[in-house]
Coordinates of C-alpha atoms in Angstrom, one line a residue:
Chain V
M30 CA -7.2 -18.9 35.5
V31 CA -6.7 -15.3 36.6
K32 CA -9.6 -13.2 37.6
A33 CA -10.9 -10.8 35.0
E34 CA -10.0 -7.6 37.0
Q35 CA -6.3 -8.7 36.9
Q36 CA -6.2 -9.0 33.2
P37 CA -5.4 -5.4 32.2
S38 CA -2.3 -5.3 34.3
R39 CA -1.4 -8.8 33.3
A40 CA -1.7 -7.9 29.6
I41 CA 0.6 -4.9 30.3
W42 CA 3.3 -6.9 32.0
M43 CA 3.1 -9.7 29.4
S44 CA 3.5 -7.2 26.6
T45 CA 6.5 -5.6 28.4
L46 CA 8.1 -9.0 28.7
A47 CA 7.4 -9.8 25.1
K48 CA 8.9 -6.6 23.7
A49 CA 11.9 -6.6 26.0
P50 CA 15.4 -7.0 24.5
L51 CA 16.6 -10.4 25.6
P52 CA 20.0 -9.3 27.1
L53 CA 18.2 -6.8 29.3
L54 CA 15.6 -9.3 30.4
E55 CA 18.3 -11.8 31.3
Q56 CA 20.0 -9.1 33.3
C57 CA 16.9 -8.2 35.2
V58 CA 15.9 -11.8 35.9
A59 CA 19.4 -12.5 37.2
T60 CA 18.7 -10.1 40.0
L61 CA 15.9 -12.3 41.3
E62 CA 17.3 -14.6 44.0
D63 CA 16.3 -18.1 44.9
L64 CA 13.9 -18.6 42.0
P65 CA 11.4 -21.4 42.6
D66 CA 11.6 -24.6 40.6
Y67 CA 9.5 -24.6 37.5
G68 CA 8.9 -26.9 34.6
F69 CA 7.4 -26.6 31.1
L70 CA 3.7 -27.3 30.8
R71 CA 4.2 -26.6 27.1
S72 CA 7.8 -26.5 25.8
P73 CA 8.9 -23.5 23.8
E74 CA 7.5 -23.7 20.3
I75 CA 8.4 -21.5 17.3
G76 CA 5.5 -20.6 15.0
L77 CA 4.0 -17.8 12.9
T78 CA 1.5 -15.1 13.4
M79 CA -0.3 -13.8 10.3
V80 CA -0.2 -10.1 10.7
R81 CA -3.2 -8.2 9.5
G82 CA -3.7 -4.7 8.3
R83 CA -6.7 -2.7 7.1
A84 CA -7.3 -1.1 3.7
E85 CA -7.0 2.7 4.2
G86 CA -5.8 1.8 7.7
T87 CA -9.4 1.7 9.0
G88 CA -11.3 -0.4 6.5
Q89 CA -11.5 -3.9 5.3
P90 CA -8.9 -6.3 7.0
F91 CA -6.4 -8.1 4.9
N92 CA -3.5 -10.4 5.5
L93 CA -0.2 -8.4 5.4
G94 CA 2.3 -11.1 6.0
E95 CA 3.7 -13.4 8.7
M96 CA 5.9 -12.8 11.7
T97 CA 7.8 -15.3 13.8
L98 CA 6.7 -15.9 17.3
T99 CA 7.7 -18.2 20.2
R100 CA 5.4 -19.4 22.9
C101 CA 5.6 -21.6 26.0
V102 CA 3.8 -22.3 29.2
V103 CA 5.6 -22.9 32.5
Q104 CA 4.3 -24.3 35.7
L105 CA 5.5 -23.1 39.1
D106 CA 3.7 -24.1 42.2
Q107 CA 0.0 -24.0 41.4
L108 CA 0.5 -21.2 38.9
T109 CA 0.9 -21.3 35.1
G110 CA 2.9 -18.6 33.3
F111 CA 2.5 -17.9 29.6
G112 CA 5.2 -16.5 27.4
Y113 CA 4.5 -15.1 23.9
V114 CA 7.4 -13.3 22.3
V115 CA 8.3 -12.1 18.8
G116 CA 11.1 -13.9 17.1
R117 CA 12.6 -17.3 17.6
S118 CA 14.2 -17.1 21.0
K119 CA 13.1 -20.0 23.2
R120 CA 15.0 -18.5 26.1
H121 CA 13.1 -15.3 25.7
A122 CA 9.7 -17.1 25.7
E123 CA 10.8 -19.1 28.8
L124 CA 11.8 -16.0 30.8
A125 CA 8.6 -14.2 29.8
A126 CA 6.6 -17.2 30.9
L127 CA 8.5 -17.5 34.1
C128 CA 8.1 -13.8 35.0
D129 CA 4.4 -14.0 34.1
G130 CA 4.1 -16.9 36.6
L131 CA 6.0 -15.1 39.3
L132 CA 4.0 -11.9 38.8
Q133 CA 0.8 -13.9 39.6
H134 CA 2.4 -15.1 42.8
P135 CA 1.6 -12.9 45.8
G136 CA 5.1 -13.6 47.3
W137 CA 6.9 -12.6 44.1
H138 CA 4.8 -10.0 42.4
A139 CA 6.3 -6.9 44.0
Q140 CA 9.9 -8.0 43.5
V141 CA 9.4 -8.9 39.9
Q142 CA 7.6 -5.7 39.2
T143 CA 10.5 -3.7 40.7
N144 CA 13.4 -5.8 39.4
V145 CA 12.1 -6.7 36.0
I146 CA 9.0 -4.9 34.7
H147 CA 9.9 -1.4 35.8
P148 CA 13.5 -1.4 34.5
L149 CA 12.2 -2.8 31.2
Q150 CA 9.5 -0.2 30.9
T151 CA 12.0 2.6 31.8
A152 CA 14.4 1.3 29.1
A153 CA 11.6 1.2 26.5
Q154 CA 10.6 4.7 27.5
D155 CA 14.1 6.1 27.2
Q156 CA 14.5 4.5 23.8
R157 CA 11.2 6.0 22.7
H158 CA 12.2 9.5 24.0
S159 CA 15.5 9.5 22.1
E160 CA 13.8 8.3 18.9
V161 CA 11.1 11.0 19.2
A162 CA 13.6 13.7 19.9
A163 CA 15.6 12.7 16.8
V164 CA 12.5 12.5 14.6
E165 CA 11.2 15.8 15.9
S166 CA 14.4 17.5 14.7
T167 CA 13.3 16.7 11.1
R168 CA 9.9 18.5 11.5
V169 CA 9.5 20.5 8.3
N170 CA 7.5 23.5 7.4
F171 CA 7.4 24.1 3.7
F172 CA 6.4 27.5 2.3
T173 CA 4.5 27.7 -0.9
M174 CA 6.0 30.3 -3.2
L175 CA 4.0 32.4 -5.6
R176 CA 4.5 31.6 -9.2
G177 CA 7.4 33.4 -10.6
E178 CA 8.9 34.0 -7.2
S179 CA 12.4 32.8 -6.6
Chain B
M9 CA 6.0 -33.5 -24.1
P10 CA 6.5 -33.7 -20.4
Y11 CA 9.8 -32.7 -18.8
V12 CA 12.2 -35.7 -18.7
A13 CA 14.4 -35.7 -15.6
V14 CA 18.2 -36.2 -15.6
K15 CA 20.4 -37.9 -13.1
G16 CA 24.0 -37.9 -12.2
G17 CA 26.3 -34.9 -11.7
E18 CA 26.4 -35.4 -7.9
Q19 CA 30.1 -34.6 -7.5
A20 CA 29.9 -31.5 -9.7
I21 CA 26.8 -30.2 -7.8
R22 CA 28.5 -30.7 -4.5
N23 CA 31.6 -28.9 -5.7
A24 CA 29.6 -26.1 -7.2
E25 CA 27.9 -25.6 -3.8
A26 CA 31.3 -25.6 -2.1
L27 CA 32.7 -23.2 -4.6
L28 CA 29.7 -20.9 -4.1
K29 CA 30.3 -20.9 -0.4
A30 CA 34.0 -20.1 -0.8
K31 CA 33.4 -17.3 -3.3
R32 CA 30.6 -15.9 -1.1
R33 CA 33.0 -15.7 1.8
G34 CA 35.6 -14.0 -0.4
D35 CA 39.1 -13.1 0.8
A36 CA 39.6 -14.8 4.2
D37 CA 41.8 -11.8 5.3
V38 CA 38.7 -9.6 5.1
P39 CA 36.5 -9.8 8.2
E40 CA 33.4 -11.8 7.8
L41 CA 30.1 -9.9 7.8
S42 CA 28.1 -10.4 11.0
L43 CA 24.3 -10.7 10.9
E44 CA 24.1 -7.7 13.3
Q45 CA 26.1 -5.7 10.7
I46 CA 23.7 -6.6 7.9
K47 CA 20.7 -6.0 10.2
Q48 CA 21.8 -2.5 11.1
Q49 CA 23.8 -1.3 8.1
M50 CA 21.9 -2.9 5.3
Q51 CA 18.5 -2.3 7.0
L52 CA 16.7 -1.3 3.8
A53 CA 17.8 -4.6 2.2
V54 CA 16.6 -6.4 5.3
N55 CA 13.3 -4.6 5.0
R56 CA 12.8 -5.5 1.4
V57 CA 13.6 -9.1 2.0
M58 CA 11.1 -9.2 4.9
A59 CA 8.4 -7.6 2.7
E60 CA 8.8 -9.8 -0.3
G61 CA 9.6 -12.9 1.7
S62 CA 6.4 -12.0 3.6
L63 CA 8.0 -12.8 6.9
Y64 CA 8.8 -10.2 9.6
D65 CA 12.0 -11.4 11.2
P66 CA 15.0 -9.1 10.8
D67 CA 17.5 -11.8 12.1
L68 CA 16.3 -14.3 9.5
A69 CA 16.3 -11.7 6.8
A70 CA 19.9 -10.8 7.6
L71 CA 20.9 -14.4 7.5
A72 CA 19.1 -14.9 4.2
I73 CA 21.0 -11.9 2.7
K74 CA 24.3 -13.3 3.9
Q75 CA 23.4 -16.8 2.6
S76 CA 22.2 -15.5 -0.7
W77 CA 25.5 -13.6 -1.3
G78 CA 23.5 -10.3 -1.4
D79 CA 20.9 -11.5 -3.9
L80 CA 17.7 -10.1 -2.4
V81 CA 15.2 -12.1 -4.5
E82 CA 17.1 -15.3 -3.5
A83 CA 17.0 -14.1 0.1
A84 CA 13.2 -13.6 -0.1
F85 CA 12.9 -17.1 -1.5
L86 CA 14.8 -18.5 1.5
L87 CA 12.4 -16.8 3.9
R88 CA 9.4 -18.1 1.9
A89 CA 10.8 -21.6 2.1
Y90 CA 11.5 -21.2 5.8
R91 CA 8.0 -20.0 6.7
T92 CA 6.5 -23.2 5.3
T93 CA 8.3 -25.2 8.0
L94 CA 6.5 -23.4 10.8
P95 CA 3.0 -23.8 12.1
R96 CA 0.8 -20.8 12.0
L97 CA -0.3 -20.3 15.5
Y98 CA -2.2 -17.0 15.5
Y99 CA -3.8 -14.3 13.4
S100 CA -3.1 -10.8 14.7
E101 CA -5.7 -8.2 15.3
P102 CA -5.6 -5.7 12.4
L103 CA -2.8 -3.2 12.9
D104 CA -3.9 0.2 14.2
T105 CA -1.6 2.4 12.1
S106 CA -3.3 5.5 13.5
E107 CA -1.3 4.7 16.7
M108 CA 2.0 4.5 14.9
A109 CA 5.1 5.7 16.7
I110 CA 6.1 8.0 13.9
Q111 CA 9.6 7.8 12.4
R112 CA 8.7 9.7 9.3
R113 CA 5.4 11.3 8.2
I114 CA 4.8 13.5 5.2
S115 CA 1.8 14.7 3.2
A116 CA 2.1 16.2 -0.3
I117 CA -1.5 17.6 -0.2
F118 CA -1.8 19.5 3.1
K119 CA 1.1 21.7 4.3
E120 CA -0.5 22.0 7.7
A121 CA -1.4 18.4 8.3
P122 CA -2.3 18.0 12.0
G123 CA 0.5 16.2 13.8
G124 CA 3.0 17.9 11.6
Q125 CA 5.3 16.7 8.9
K126 CA 8.6 15.0 9.9
L127 CA 11.0 14.0 7.2
G128 CA 12.7 11.3 9.3
P129 CA 15.7 9.5 7.8
T130 CA 15.3 10.0 4.1
F131 CA 17.2 10.3 0.8
D132 CA 14.7 12.9 -0.3
Y133 CA 16.2 16.4 -0.9
I134 CA 19.7 15.0 -0.8
H135 CA 22.0 15.4 -3.8
R136 CA 22.7 12.0 -5.3
L137 CA 26.4 12.5 -5.2
L138 CA 28.8 9.7 -4.1
D139 CA 30.0 10.5 -0.6
F140 CA 33.7 9.5 -0.7
K141 CA 34.0 10.1 3.0
L142 CA 32.0 6.9 3.5
A143 CA 34.7 4.9 1.7
A144 CA 36.9 5.5 4.7
E145 CA 35.9 3.5 7.9
D146 CA 35.4 4.7 11.4
N147 CA 32.9 7.4 10.5
T148 CA 30.6 8.6 13.2
F149 CA 27.4 10.3 12.5
P150 CA 25.6 11.6 15.6
A151 CA 21.8 11.8 15.3
P152 CA 20.3 15.3 15.5
I153 CA 18.2 15.9 18.6
S154 CA 15.4 18.3 19.2
E155 CA 15.3 19.6 22.8
E156 CA 11.6 20.0 22.7
Y157 CA 9.4 17.1 21.7
D158 CA 6.1 15.5 22.6
T159 CA 5.9 11.7 22.8
A160 CA 2.1 11.9 23.1
E161 CA 1.5 14.0 20.0
A162 CA -1.4 12.6 18.0
T163 CA -1.0 12.2 14.2
P164 CA -4.5 11.9 12.8
R165 CA -4.9 10.6 9.2
V166 CA -4.7 13.2 6.5
A167 CA -7.4 11.3 4.6
H168 CA -9.7 11.8 7.6
M169 CA -9.9 15.6 6.8
L170 CA -11.3 14.8 3.3
E171 CA -13.6 12.1 4.8
Q172 CA -15.1 14.7 7.1
E173 CA -16.0 16.8 4.1
G174 CA -17.4 13.8 2.3
L175 CA -14.9 14.3 -0.5
V176 CA -13.2 11.0 -0.4
M177 CA -14.7 7.5 -0.7
P178 CA -15.0 6.1 2.8
P179 CA -13.1 2.8 3.5
S180 CA -15.3 -0.2 3.1
N181 CA -15.6 -2.6 6.0
G182 CA -15.2 -5.6 3.8
A183 CA -18.8 -6.9 4.0
Q184 CA -19.4 -6.2 0.4
G185 CA -16.1 -7.9 -0.5
N186 CA -17.1 -11.0 1.3
G187 CA -20.4 -11.1 -0.5
S188 CA -18.8 -11.2 -3.9
Q189 CA -16.3 -13.8 -2.7
T190 CA -19.2 -16.1 -2.0
E191 CA -20.6 -15.5 -5.4
S192 CA -17.3 -16.4 -7.1
G193 CA -17.0 -19.5 -4.9
M194 CA -14.0 -18.2 -3.0
V195 CA -15.4 -18.2 0.5
G196 CA -12.8 -17.5 3.1
T197 CA -12.3 -20.7 5.0
A198 CA -12.1 -20.7 8.7
H199 CA -8.5 -21.0 9.9
P200 CA -7.7 -24.0 12.1
T201 CA -6.8 -22.3 15.3
G202 CA -9.5 -19.8 15.5
D203 CA -7.2 -17.7 17.7
G204 CA -7.1 -14.0 17.5
Q205 CA -10.0 -13.7 15.2
R206 CA -13.2 -12.4 16.6
S207 CA -14.9 -10.7 13.7
G208 CA -17.0 -12.8 11.5
V209 CA -15.4 -11.9 8.2
E210 CA -12.3 -13.8 7.3
P211 CA -9.9 -11.9 4.9
F212 CA -8.9 -13.9 1.9
D213 CA -5.5 -15.6 2.3
I214 CA -3.4 -16.2 -0.8
T215 CA -1.1 -18.5 1.2
R216 CA -4.1 -20.9 1.8
Q217 CA -6.5 -20.2 -1.0
S218 CA -5.9 -20.2 -4.7
L219 CA -6.3 -16.7 -6.2
N220 CA -9.0 -16.7 -8.9
T221 CA -10.3 -13.6 -10.7
P222 CA -12.3 -11.6 -10.1
T223 CA -10.5 -10.8 -6.9
N224 CA -11.4 -8.6 -4.0
R225 CA -9.4 -5.9 -2.4
D226 CA -8.2 -8.0 0.6
A227 CA -6.7 -10.6 -1.7
R228 CA -5.1 -7.9 -3.9
L229 CA -3.6 -6.1 -1.0
Q230 CA -2.0 -9.2 0.4
N231 CA -0.6 -10.1 -3.1
L232 CA 0.8 -6.6 -3.6
A233 CA 2.2 -6.4 -0.1
R234 CA 4.6 -9.3 -0.9
G235 CA 4.9 -8.5 -4.6
D236 CA 8.2 -7.6 -6.3
E237 CA 9.2 -4.0 -5.8
G238 CA 10.6 -3.6 -9.3
F239 CA 7.5 -5.0 -10.9
L240 CA 5.1 -2.9 -8.8
L241 CA 7.3 0.2 -9.4
S242 CA 7.1 -0.3 -13.2
M243 CA 3.4 -1.0 -13.1
A244 CA 2.8 2.2 -11.0
Y245 CA 5.0 4.2 -13.4
S246 CA 3.0 2.9 -16.3
T247 CA -0.2 4.4 -14.8
Q248 CA 1.5 7.8 -14.4
R249 CA 2.6 7.7 -18.0
G250 CA -0.9 7.2 -19.2
Y251 CA -1.6 3.5 -19.2
G252 CA -4.6 3.7 -17.0
K253 CA -4.2 7.2 -15.7
N254 CA -5.6 8.1 -12.3
H255 CA -3.9 11.3 -11.3
P256 CA -2.5 10.5 -7.9
F257 CA -1.3 12.7 -5.0
A258 CA 0.6 11.3 -2.0
G259 CA -2.0 12.1 0.6
E260 CA 0.1 10.7 3.4
I261 CA 3.2 8.6 3.9
R262 CA 4.1 7.4 7.3
V263 CA 6.8 5.1 8.6
G264 CA 7.0 3.9 12.1
E265 CA 6.4 1.2 14.7
V266 CA 3.0 -0.3 15.2
E267 CA 1.9 -2.7 17.9
V268 CA 1.0 -6.3 16.9
S269 CA -1.6 -7.8 19.2
I270 CA -2.9 -11.4 19.3
F271 CA -5.7 -12.9 21.2
P272 CA -4.7 -16.4 22.4
E273 CA -7.8 -18.4 23.2
E274 CA -5.9 -20.3 25.9
L275 CA -5.2 -17.0 27.6
G276 CA -8.6 -15.4 27.1
F277 CA -7.5 -11.8 26.6
E278 CA -5.6 -9.8 24.1
I279 CA -1.9 -9.0 24.4
A280 CA 0.5 -6.9 22.4
I281 CA 3.6 -9.0 21.6
A282 CA 5.7 -6.8 19.4
D283 CA 6.3 -3.4 17.8
I284 CA 7.1 -3.8 14.1
T285 CA 8.1 -1.2 11.6
V286 CA 5.8 -0.6 8.7
T287 CA 5.4 1.9 5.9
E288 CA 1.9 3.1 5.1
V289 CA 0.9 5.1 2.0
Q290 CA -2.4 6.6 1.2
M291 CA -2.7 8.0 -2.3
V292 CA -5.5 10.3 -3.1
N293 CA -6.8 10.1 -6.7
Q294 CA -9.1 12.2 -8.7
F295 CA -12.4 10.5 -9.7
K296 CA -14.9 12.1 -12.1
G297 CA -17.7 10.1 -10.6
N298 CA -20.3 8.0 -12.4
K299 CA -24.1 7.6 -12.4
E300 CA -24.2 6.4 -8.8
I301 CA -21.2 8.1 -7.3
P302 CA -20.7 11.9 -7.3
P303 CA -17.3 13.4 -8.2
Q304 CA -14.8 12.8 -5.3
F305 CA -11.4 11.5 -4.5
T306 CA -10.7 7.8 -4.3
Q307 CA -7.8 6.1 -2.4
G308 CA -5.0 3.7 -3.2
Y309 CA -3.5 2.0 -0.2
G310 CA 0.0 0.7 0.4
L311 CA 1.3 -1.1 3.5
T312 CA 4.6 -3.0 3.8
F313 CA 6.8 -4.5 6.4
G314 CA 9.8 -2.3 7.2
Y315 CA 10.8 1.1 5.8
N316 CA 10.0 0.4 2.2
E317 CA 8.7 3.7 0.9
R318 CA 9.1 3.2 -2.9
K319 CA 7.4 -0.1 -2.7
A320 CA 4.6 1.1 -0.6
M321 CA 4.0 4.1 -2.9
A322 CA 4.0 1.8 -5.9
M323 CA 1.6 -0.6 -4.2
A324 CA -0.8 2.2 -3.5
L325 CA -0.8 3.3 -7.1
V326 CA -1.3 -0.2 -8.3
D327 CA -4.0 -0.8 -5.7
R328 CA -5.9 2.2 -7.0
A329 CA -5.4 1.1 -10.7
L330 CA -6.9 -2.3 -9.8
Q331 CA -10.0 -0.6 -8.4
A332 CA -10.9 0.5 -12.0
K333 CA -13.4 -2.3 -12.6
D334 CA -15.2 -1.6 -9.3
L335 CA -15.4 2.1 -10.1
G336 CA -16.7 1.4 -13.6
E337 CA -13.6 3.0 -15.2
S338 CA -12.5 1.9 -18.6
L339 CA -9.6 -0.6 -18.5
D340 CA -6.9 0.8 -20.8
G341 CA -3.7 -0.2 -19.1
P342 CA -1.9 -3.3 -17.9
A343 CA -1.8 -2.0 -14.3
Q344 CA -5.6 -2.2 -14.3
D345 CA -5.7 -5.8 -15.4
E346 CA -5.8 -7.8 -12.2
E347 CA -5.0 -11.1 -13.8
F348 CA -1.9 -9.6 -15.4
V349 CA -0.8 -7.8 -12.3
L350 CA -1.6 -10.3 -9.6
Y351 CA -0.3 -13.4 -11.4
H352 CA 3.0 -11.8 -12.3
S353 CA 3.8 -9.8 -9.2
D354 CA 5.4 -12.5 -7.2
N355 CA 9.2 -12.7 -7.7
I356 CA 9.5 -16.1 -6.1
E357 CA 7.1 -17.6 -8.6
A358 CA 8.5 -15.6 -11.5
Q359 CA 12.2 -16.3 -10.9
G360 CA 11.4 -20.0 -10.5
F361 CA 9.6 -20.3 -13.8
V362 CA 12.1 -18.2 -15.7
Q363 CA 15.1 -19.8 -14.1
H364 CA 13.9 -23.4 -14.5
L365 CA 14.8 -23.0 -18.2
K366 CA 18.4 -23.5 -17.0
L367 CA 17.8 -27.1 -16.0
P368 CA 18.7 -29.8 -18.5
H369 CA 16.0 -30.0 -21.2
Y370 CA 17.9 -32.4 -23.4
I371 CA 15.1 -34.8 -24.3
D372 CA 12.6 -32.0 -24.8
F373 CA 15.0 -30.2 -27.1
Q374 CA 15.9 -33.4 -29.0
A375 CA 12.2 -33.8 -29.9
E376 CA 12.1 -30.2 -31.0
L377 CA 15.2 -30.7 -33.0
N378 CA 13.8 -33.8 -34.8
L379 CA 10.6 -31.9 -35.6
I380 CA 12.4 -28.9 -37.1
R381 CA 14.8 -31.2 -39.1
K382 CA 11.8 -33.1 -40.5
L383 CA 9.9 -29.9 -41.3
R384 CA 13.0 -28.4 -42.9
S385 CA 13.6 -31.4 -45.1
D386 CA 10.0 -31.4 -46.2
Y387 CA 10.2 -27.7 -46.9
E388 CA 13.4 -28.1 -48.9
H389 CA 11.9 -31.1 -50.7
N390 CA 8.7 -29.2 -51.6
N391 CA 10.5 -26.0 -52.7
S392 CA 12.7 -28.0 -55.1
Q393 CA 9.5 -29.4 -56.6
P394 CA 7.3 -26.3 -57.2
E395 CA 4.4 -28.6 -58.3
A396 CA 4.1 -29.9 -54.7
S397 CA 0.6 -31.3 -54.4
E398 CA -2.0 -30.9 -51.7
K399 CA -1.1 -34.5 -50.7
S400 CA 2.4 -33.6 -49.5
K401 CA 1.1 -30.7 -47.5
K402 CA -1.2 -33.1 -45.8
E403 CA 1.8 -35.4 -45.1
R404 CA 3.7 -32.6 -43.6
S405 CA 1.1 -31.7 -41.1
T406 CA 0.6 -35.3 -40.1
A407 CA 4.4 -35.6 -39.6
A408 CA 4.3 -32.5 -37.4
K409 CA 1.5 -33.9 -35.3
E410 CA 3.3 -37.2 -34.8
A411 CA 6.4 -35.4 -33.7
T412 CA 4.7 -33.3 -31.1
S413 CA 2.5 -36.0 -29.6

């Protein structure tokens, strides 16, 4: 298992991989050359996550509804890579697990960060910026009129 | 009299299905709809199907809409059926809607809500006139862009302002709810995986436990979140028209993406696996107070998958109406009756029971027919003999009993 101090960064890259659009992830992984052999420790499996919310947003938890999720575990060398992705793409889960495994590998970490994680994060950021810019254009300031005013 | 099954009709049923498929496809010269088209251009339909199907998966919802020929209740049914084929692997950490990536955020009670009000993509304030330009294809509609924006702008809850002044009932942490669950024998059972759940209190789960009254708010919110939009809308409307009045204001409506995090035990730490779009509504309602509670505002809460504003608003109004018994209010409207609301809100159950009447009931009806014929002949017999005695009345009721048993 990974050491505790590695976890925050690992949680971040796993999340980046999980949220990545599959075509872009494929594209990024394709830039990695001479990938090591790997096998499934746990084959990709589709299942559900019960998503929870809270009353009033901050109070008592309740079950909101389910969401599809796919998970798998790959083994490469002595390392195990975990993939958890939203939706039903086994390929997405596999690539996420593969990248998670490679990122724990000292010989691969830097390359995968540069070729996969950074481009995915940049793409997500760009997307976010264009969404915020569009939403911002709808910022509204209503003026309260006095009664009888028109 | 139990339902008596029929058999046969295989060929007709096969052909009916084939005919449905052909009709659903329509004119072969017209291009077939792609799931991507449905997902993007019928997004609100996709959202409704995900909310009522209680399964967040836009691809599957689009497929269900295509398969159901555009019948959204049927599509939700398909999702509900599909979800039963999958194992439940995790329970997410409760969504933190305060950290929502806002697509729309409005408040009808404070003009200057911190974080600002953003209309987002909305039908509000638009004339409901048919836009004939849309009838032509190849339209392009560029999104407006603001040059200045702040991706880190915080959007604190509007209700928080009232909370600070002590003027709104604070959200309960659920401890009380769990206590009364125990009393009514509906203890939340531990889920099999144990993953992702680190707090001691298990929310009620209507997909695993049978819903008995009296209910608690966790069970009600889950029920309402997947309830039929039309039903909830009418229930909400009924409270506004006076059947359980509770004078609501839209404290805050927000639509946007929130992060879903799970805590897989095999991993040993929490990871965010998705951003999903949700609609959240906090209604603020007047409350006169009672012996224990001073006058203040109370809240109704709505949360749905996807951009589903009408549904989320209706849910919040009905959630508030259903708190009537906890607040000691008089129960005067159907929307305040939890048994009535919660047992009739699910369109999958409702459509099944209503539509099962279409199935052949030949034997059942034959029995009814025999009974009515018998009663009718007795009636005519007795009416032609006005001196009909007590004895023949007795015979009549015995005959009726025999026919129904």
